[in-house]
Short mmCIF file of C-alpha atoms in Angstrom, two decimals:
data_model
loop_
_atom_site.label_atom_id
_atom_site.label_comp_id
_atom_site.label_asym_id
_atom_site.label_seq_id
_atom_site.Cartn_x
_atom_site.Cartn_y
_atom_site.Cartn_z
CA SER U 1 -16.49 -2.09 -38.50
CA PHE U 2 -18.02 0.51 -36.15
CA PRO U 3 -21.33 1.69 -37.71
CA ASN U 4 -23.03 4.75 -36.29
CA ILE U 5 -19.95 5.75 -34.29
CA GLN U 6 -18.61 9.28 -34.68
CA PHE U 7 -14.99 10.14 -33.83
CA ILE U 8 -14.17 13.72 -32.84
CA ILE U 9 -10.45 14.51 -33.02
CA THR U 10 -8.76 17.79 -32.18
CA THR U 11 -5.46 18.80 -33.69
CA HIS U 12 -3.13 21.75 -33.94
CA ALA U 13 -1.25 20.14 -36.85
CA PRO U 14 -2.73 21.28 -40.18
CA LEU U 15 -0.52 18.90 -42.17
CA PHE U 16 -2.25 16.02 -40.36
CA LEU U 17 -5.48 17.01 -42.17
CA LEU U 18 -3.83 16.67 -45.56
CA GLY U 19 -2.96 13.05 -44.83
CA LEU U 20 -6.43 12.43 -43.44
CA GLU U 21 -8.00 13.73 -46.64
CA GLU U 22 -5.72 11.53 -48.70
CA ARG U 23 -6.67 8.43 -46.71
CA LEU U 24 -10.45 9.02 -46.16
CA GLY U 25 -11.33 11.22 -49.11
CA GLU U 26 -12.85 14.69 -49.11
CA ASP U 27 -16.25 13.38 -47.93
CA GLY U 28 -14.90 10.96 -45.34
CA PHE U 29 -14.61 13.56 -42.59
CA GLU U 30 -15.48 17.13 -41.68
CA VAL U 31 -13.20 19.88 -40.46
CA ILE U 32 -14.67 22.39 -38.05
CA ASN U 33 -12.68 25.51 -37.34
CA MET U 34 -13.10 26.49 -33.69
CA PRO U 35 -14.24 28.49 -31.84
CA ASN U 36 -16.71 29.79 -34.43
CA GLY U 37 -17.81 26.30 -35.55
CA GLU U 38 -17.27 27.08 -39.24
CA LYS U 39 -16.97 24.06 -41.56
CA VAL U 40 -13.86 24.32 -43.79
CA SER U 41 -11.83 22.15 -46.15
CA PRO U 42 -8.31 21.13 -45.11
CA SER U 43 -6.78 23.57 -47.61
CA ASP U 44 -8.97 26.38 -46.25
CA PHE U 45 -7.95 25.71 -42.68
CA SER U 46 -6.60 29.02 -41.36
CA GLU U 47 -3.27 27.62 -40.16
CA PHE U 48 -2.64 25.35 -43.15
CA VAL U 49 -1.07 27.84 -45.55
CA ALA U 50 1.28 29.24 -42.92
CA ALA U 51 2.30 25.76 -41.81
CA TYR U 52 2.89 24.58 -45.36
CA GLU U 53 4.98 27.64 -46.20
CA ALA U 54 7.04 27.09 -43.05
CA PHE U 55 7.54 23.45 -43.99
CA ARG U 56 8.59 24.35 -47.53
CA GLU U 57 11.00 27.01 -46.26
CA THR U 58 12.52 24.53 -43.78
CA THR U 59 12.96 21.95 -46.53
CA ARG U 60 14.62 24.51 -48.80
CA TYR U 61 16.88 25.67 -45.98
CA ARG U 62 17.96 22.10 -45.21
CA ALA U 63 18.75 21.52 -48.88
CA GLU U 64 20.87 24.67 -48.97
CA ILE U 65 22.76 23.64 -45.85
CA LYS U 66 23.29 20.15 -47.26
CA ALA U 67 24.61 21.58 -50.51
CA GLU U 68 26.93 23.94 -48.63
CA ILE U 69 28.27 21.14 -46.44
CA GLU U 70 28.85 18.95 -49.47
CA LYS U 71 30.59 21.82 -51.24
CA HIS U 72 32.98 22.48 -48.40
CA SER U 73 33.50 18.86 -47.48
CA LYS U 74 35.15 18.10 -50.80
CA PRO U 75 38.81 17.17 -50.47
CA VAL U 76 41.10 20.15 -51.07
CA VAL U 77 44.09 19.80 -53.41
CA PHE U 78 46.76 22.48 -53.11
CA VAL U 79 49.10 22.80 -56.09
CA GLU U 80 52.16 25.01 -56.47
CA GLY U 81 50.64 27.59 -58.79
CA ASP U 82 47.86 28.84 -61.03
CA TYR U 83 49.42 27.32 -64.15
CA ASP U 84 49.20 23.89 -62.51
CA ILE U 85 45.46 24.42 -62.02
CA ARG U 86 44.93 25.44 -65.63
CA TYR U 87 46.96 22.51 -66.96
CA LEU U 88 45.03 20.08 -64.76
CA ARG U 89 41.69 21.44 -65.95
CA LYS U 90 42.75 21.09 -69.58
CA ALA U 91 44.11 17.58 -68.89
CA ALA U 92 40.81 16.62 -67.25
CA GLU U 93 38.97 17.82 -70.34
CA VAL U 94 41.01 15.86 -72.89
CA LEU U 95 41.54 12.76 -70.71
CA GLY U 96 37.91 12.38 -69.63
CA LYS U 97 38.67 13.21 -65.99
CA ILE U 98 36.11 15.98 -65.45
CA GLU U 99 34.23 13.85 -62.90
CA ALA U 100 37.42 13.32 -60.88
CA LEU U 101 38.07 17.06 -60.86
CA GLU U 102 34.50 17.81 -59.74
CA LYS U 103 35.04 15.71 -56.60
CA ILE U 104 37.73 18.07 -55.28
CA GLN U 105 38.45 21.70 -54.62
CA ILE U 106 41.71 22.69 -56.30
CA LYS U 107 43.58 25.66 -54.84
CA ASP U 108 46.66 27.69 -55.74
CA GLY U 109 49.17 27.08 -52.94
CA ASP U 110 51.41 29.89 -54.26
CA GLY U 111 54.66 27.93 -54.35
CA PHE U 112 56.10 24.87 -52.63
CA GLY U 113 57.23 27.03 -49.69
CA ASN U 114 53.61 27.75 -48.81
CA LEU U 115 52.72 24.08 -49.25
CA ASP U 116 55.41 23.39 -46.64
CA LYS U 117 53.71 25.85 -44.30
CA VAL U 118 50.36 24.09 -44.75
CA TRP U 119 52.03 20.74 -44.00
CA LYS U 120 53.69 22.08 -40.86
CA SER U 121 50.43 23.55 -39.61
CA TYR U 122 48.67 20.17 -39.91
CA ASN U 123 51.54 17.81 -39.04
CA ASN U 124 50.12 17.42 -35.54
CA SER U 125 46.91 16.43 -33.75
CA VAL U 126 44.94 19.10 -35.67
CA SER U 127 45.04 16.75 -38.67
CA GLU U 128 42.69 14.42 -36.77
CA VAL U 129 39.79 16.88 -36.91
CA VAL U 130 40.00 18.44 -40.38
CA PRO U 131 36.56 18.25 -42.07
CA SER U 132 37.89 16.73 -45.29
CA LYS U 133 41.05 15.35 -46.86
CA ILE U 134 43.80 17.78 -47.77
CA ILE U 135 46.30 16.92 -50.51
CA LEU U 136 49.50 18.91 -50.99
CA LEU U 137 50.67 18.23 -54.55
CA TYR U 138 54.32 19.14 -55.17
CA ASP U 139 56.04 19.40 -58.55
CA CYS U 140 58.62 16.75 -59.37
CA ASP U 141 61.69 18.93 -58.73
CA THR U 142 60.99 19.97 -55.14
CA ASN U 143 62.98 17.13 -53.53
CA LYS U 144 60.16 16.24 -51.15
CA GLN U 145 59.02 12.88 -49.87
CA ASN U 146 55.49 11.48 -49.84
CA ALA U 147 54.01 11.60 -46.36
CA GLU U 148 50.65 11.66 -44.61
CA LYS U 149 49.17 12.57 -41.28
CA ASN U 150 45.59 11.39 -40.72
CA LEU U 151 43.58 13.24 -43.42
CA VAL U 152 46.48 15.39 -44.68
CA PHE U 153 48.57 13.98 -47.53
CA LYS U 154 51.84 15.21 -49.04
CA ARG U 155 52.42 13.89 -52.55
CA VAL U 156 55.07 14.56 -55.21
CA ILE U 157 54.29 14.28 -58.93
CA PRO U 158 56.60 11.54 -60.30
CA GLN U 159 59.34 12.85 -62.58
CA VAL U 160 59.47 11.64 -66.18
CA VAL U 161 63.24 11.41 -66.69
CA GLU U 162 63.11 11.10 -70.49
CA ASN U 163 61.08 14.28 -70.98
CA PRO U 164 62.99 17.41 -72.03
CA ILE U 165 61.82 19.83 -69.30
CA SER U 166 63.18 18.60 -65.99
CA ILE U 167 61.47 21.00 -63.58
CA GLY U 168 57.93 22.10 -62.85
CA ILE U 169 54.68 20.53 -63.97
CA GLU U 170 55.92 21.06 -67.54
CA ASN U 171 58.09 17.96 -66.98
CA LEU U 172 54.95 15.95 -67.80
CA PHE U 173 55.00 17.12 -71.43
CA PRO U 174 56.79 14.70 -73.81
CA GLN U 175 59.44 15.49 -76.41
CA ASN U 176 56.90 15.73 -79.24
CA THR U 177 54.90 18.33 -77.34
CA ILE U 178 57.92 20.48 -76.56
CA ASP U 179 59.04 20.21 -80.21
CA LYS U 180 55.59 21.40 -81.27
CA VAL U 181 55.72 24.31 -78.79
CA GLU U 182 59.20 25.32 -79.98
CA ALA U 183 58.18 25.21 -83.64
CA ALA U 184 55.23 27.53 -83.03
CA ASN U 185 56.73 29.71 -80.27
CA PRO U 186 60.52 29.36 -79.94
CA GLN U 187 60.59 32.16 -77.35
CA TYR U 188 58.86 29.89 -74.83
CA ILE U 189 61.74 27.41 -74.55
CA ASP U 190 65.29 28.25 -73.45
CA ILE U 191 68.16 25.99 -74.53
CA HIS U 192 71.17 25.40 -72.29
CA GLU U 193 74.19 23.95 -74.10
CA GLU U 194 76.41 21.28 -72.62
CA VAL U 195 78.99 22.79 -70.28
CA ASN U 196 82.36 21.29 -69.35
CA THR U 197 84.04 22.54 -66.19
CA ARG U 198 87.16 21.65 -64.22
CA ILE U 199 87.34 22.66 -60.58
CA ARG U 200 90.44 21.74 -58.55
CA GLY U 201 91.31 19.10 -61.09
CA VAL U 202 87.83 17.54 -61.16
CA GLU U 203 86.23 17.66 -64.57
CA THR U 204 82.44 17.88 -64.69
CA THR U 205 80.06 17.86 -67.63
CA VAL U 206 76.66 19.45 -67.32
CA PRO U 207 74.54 17.98 -70.13
CA ALA U 208 72.50 20.14 -72.49
CA SER U 209 68.99 20.89 -71.28
CA LYS U 210 65.87 22.88 -71.96
CA SER U 211 63.64 24.95 -69.70
CA VAL U 212 60.54 27.09 -69.97
CA ASN U 213 61.43 30.77 -70.01
CA LYS U 214 60.18 32.17 -66.71
CA ASN U 215 58.59 35.17 -68.43
CA GLU U 216 56.79 32.96 -70.94
CA LYS U 217 55.27 30.36 -68.61
CA GLY U 218 51.85 31.97 -68.77
CA ASN U 219 51.92 32.30 -72.56
CA MET U 220 53.01 28.67 -72.96
CA CYS U 221 50.20 27.60 -70.63
CA ASN U 222 47.69 29.58 -72.69
CA TRP U 223 48.96 28.04 -75.93
CA LEU U 224 48.88 24.46 -74.67
CA CYS U 225 45.45 24.90 -73.09
CA ASP U 226 44.20 26.15 -76.48
CA ASN U 227 46.02 23.64 -78.66
CA GLY U 228 46.88 20.65 -76.45
CA THR U 229 45.74 17.13 -77.33
CA VAL U 230 45.31 13.82 -75.51
CA GLU U 231 48.84 12.88 -76.50
CA ASP U 232 50.25 16.10 -75.05
CA PHE U 233 48.54 15.59 -71.68
CA ALA U 234 48.80 11.80 -71.45
CA ARG U 235 51.33 11.89 -68.58
CA PHE U 236 48.90 13.90 -66.45
CA GLU U 237 47.15 10.58 -65.82
CA SER U 238 49.70 10.09 -63.01
CA VAL U 239 48.40 13.19 -61.24
CA PHE U 240 44.79 12.02 -61.41
CA ASP U 241 45.88 8.58 -60.20
CA ILE U 242 47.37 10.21 -57.09
CA ILE U 243 44.26 12.26 -56.43
CA GLU U 244 41.77 9.44 -57.05
CA ARG U 245 43.64 6.95 -54.85
CA ILE U 246 43.44 9.35 -51.93
CA VAL U 247 39.92 10.65 -52.53
CA ASN U 248 38.45 7.18 -53.08
CA GLY U 249 40.63 5.42 -50.50
#
């Protein structure tokens, strides 16, 4: 459109030359490096390599920051103990819930008493500015109530009344699973016979029950994580339902 017209452009932005070469081609313009008047190609331009390296480093740094933010912005789920974490990981594996578990950070709260402390520390205006959702997941026997304060949620795993173990996360295992555990490792399960008492003329019957021996909890967890099936962990769906409703809500 403008024959015989020459444009002279000065720039301190070497990356600009790369785009110019892409648009006009290698022969469509000349690059003169001042003040010595030397003709160079865009890639030979003295500032180009340094600028490109700086750009690449900045891009890498941004990606690292983004990854770190995403990592720490995952919702945090506090459970009562390490065995809960291991059971949930195994349940995620057999129930196809790995993706749900990858969306959260799961932490050992070291007992329901410490979960209470976390709740008290956030049951105020601080809960308005937490960077991500916090879920406090209590076992079924802790006599707590579901509650929430902004991004902090208190949730209790629903109790399965018909299952033989009434306390702890082990309440989620059905009769068939506990029978299988007892057959292979009877030392893991304690049996409490029915007890009849009479106090001041009032007769009371405490029904027979079973519990996990407190010294064998870790061994039972190891055994079930090695040998557990979909059927054994089916009731853990309720835990993932709680987590997913909050995380995706």
